[in-house]
Short mmCIF file of C-alpha atoms in Angstrom, two decimals:
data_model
loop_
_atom_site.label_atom_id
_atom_site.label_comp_id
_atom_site.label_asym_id
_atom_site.label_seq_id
_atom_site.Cartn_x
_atom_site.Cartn_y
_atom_site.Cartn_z
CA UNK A 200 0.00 0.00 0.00
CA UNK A 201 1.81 2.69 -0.79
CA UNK A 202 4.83 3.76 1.34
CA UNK A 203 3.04 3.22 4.30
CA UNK A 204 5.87 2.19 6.62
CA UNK A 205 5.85 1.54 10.82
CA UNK A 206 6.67 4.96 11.82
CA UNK A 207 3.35 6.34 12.18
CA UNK A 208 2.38 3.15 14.43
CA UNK A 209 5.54 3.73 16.46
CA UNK A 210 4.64 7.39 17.44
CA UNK A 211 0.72 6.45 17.83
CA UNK A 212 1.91 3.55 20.45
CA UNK A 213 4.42 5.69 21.97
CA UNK A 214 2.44 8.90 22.72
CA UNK A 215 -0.76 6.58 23.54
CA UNK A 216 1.66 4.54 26.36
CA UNK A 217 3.02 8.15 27.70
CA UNK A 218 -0.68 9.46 27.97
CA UNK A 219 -1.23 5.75 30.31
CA UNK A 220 1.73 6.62 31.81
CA UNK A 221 0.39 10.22 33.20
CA UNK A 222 -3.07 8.88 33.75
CA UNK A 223 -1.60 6.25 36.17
CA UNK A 224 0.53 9.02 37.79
CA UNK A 225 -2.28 11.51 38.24
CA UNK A 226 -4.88 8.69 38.73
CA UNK A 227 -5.41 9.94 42.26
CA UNK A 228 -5.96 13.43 41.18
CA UNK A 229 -8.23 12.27 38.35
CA UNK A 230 -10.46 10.19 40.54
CA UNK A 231 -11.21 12.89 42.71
CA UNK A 232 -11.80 15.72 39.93
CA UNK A 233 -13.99 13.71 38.39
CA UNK A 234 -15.88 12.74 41.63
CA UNK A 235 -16.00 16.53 42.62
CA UNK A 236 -18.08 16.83 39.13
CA UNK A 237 -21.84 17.66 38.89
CA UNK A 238 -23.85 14.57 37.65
CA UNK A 239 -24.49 16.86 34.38
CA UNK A 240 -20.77 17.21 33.76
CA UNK A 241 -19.86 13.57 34.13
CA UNK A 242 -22.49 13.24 31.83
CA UNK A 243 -21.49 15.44 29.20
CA UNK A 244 -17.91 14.44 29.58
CA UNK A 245 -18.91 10.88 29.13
CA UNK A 246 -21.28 12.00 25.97
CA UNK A 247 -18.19 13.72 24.40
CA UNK A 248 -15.72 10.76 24.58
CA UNK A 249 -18.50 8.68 22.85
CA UNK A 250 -18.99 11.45 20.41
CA UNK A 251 -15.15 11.77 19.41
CA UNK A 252 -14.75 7.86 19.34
CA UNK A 253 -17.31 7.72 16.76
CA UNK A 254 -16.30 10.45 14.66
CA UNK A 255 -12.78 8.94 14.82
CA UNK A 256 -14.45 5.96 13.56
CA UNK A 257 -16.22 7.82 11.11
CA UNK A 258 -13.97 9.70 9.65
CA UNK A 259 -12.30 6.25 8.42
CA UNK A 260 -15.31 4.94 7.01
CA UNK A 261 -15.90 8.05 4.87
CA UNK A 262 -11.53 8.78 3.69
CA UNK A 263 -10.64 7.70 0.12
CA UNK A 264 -8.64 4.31 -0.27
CA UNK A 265 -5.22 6.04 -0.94
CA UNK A 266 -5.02 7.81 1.94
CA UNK A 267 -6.78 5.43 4.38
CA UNK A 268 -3.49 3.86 5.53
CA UNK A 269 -2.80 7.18 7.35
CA UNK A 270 -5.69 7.11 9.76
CA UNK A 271 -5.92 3.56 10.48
CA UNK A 272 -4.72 2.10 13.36
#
């Protein structure tokens, strides 16, 4: 396909094991910001990560062919 090569992959696993890396550092912090919410906020903030999943999702189902390779994981 192309000259799709491994680097991509490399920096997607790399920056996604540094972002697990600070959310295990800060999980303390994190548990009790997002206990400290309003119901309506933990809402919303759960509606949004559903929303941006699926339009990361969709944005793969609608690319052209050629340039697929770049946005798939």
């Amino acid at each position: 396909e192309g000259f799709y090569n491994g680097y991509a992959d490399t920096l997607h696993f790399t920056s996604m094991f540094m972002i697990g890396m600070l959310l295990f550092k800060y999980q303390k912090e994190i548990t009790c910001f997002y206990r400290s919410m309003k119901n309506l906020n933990r809402k919303l903030l759960i509606a949004l990560g559903v929303f941006l999943y699926l339009y990361s999702t969709g944005i793969l189902l609608i690319s052209r062919s050629d340039t697929a390779f770049l946005l798939k994981d």
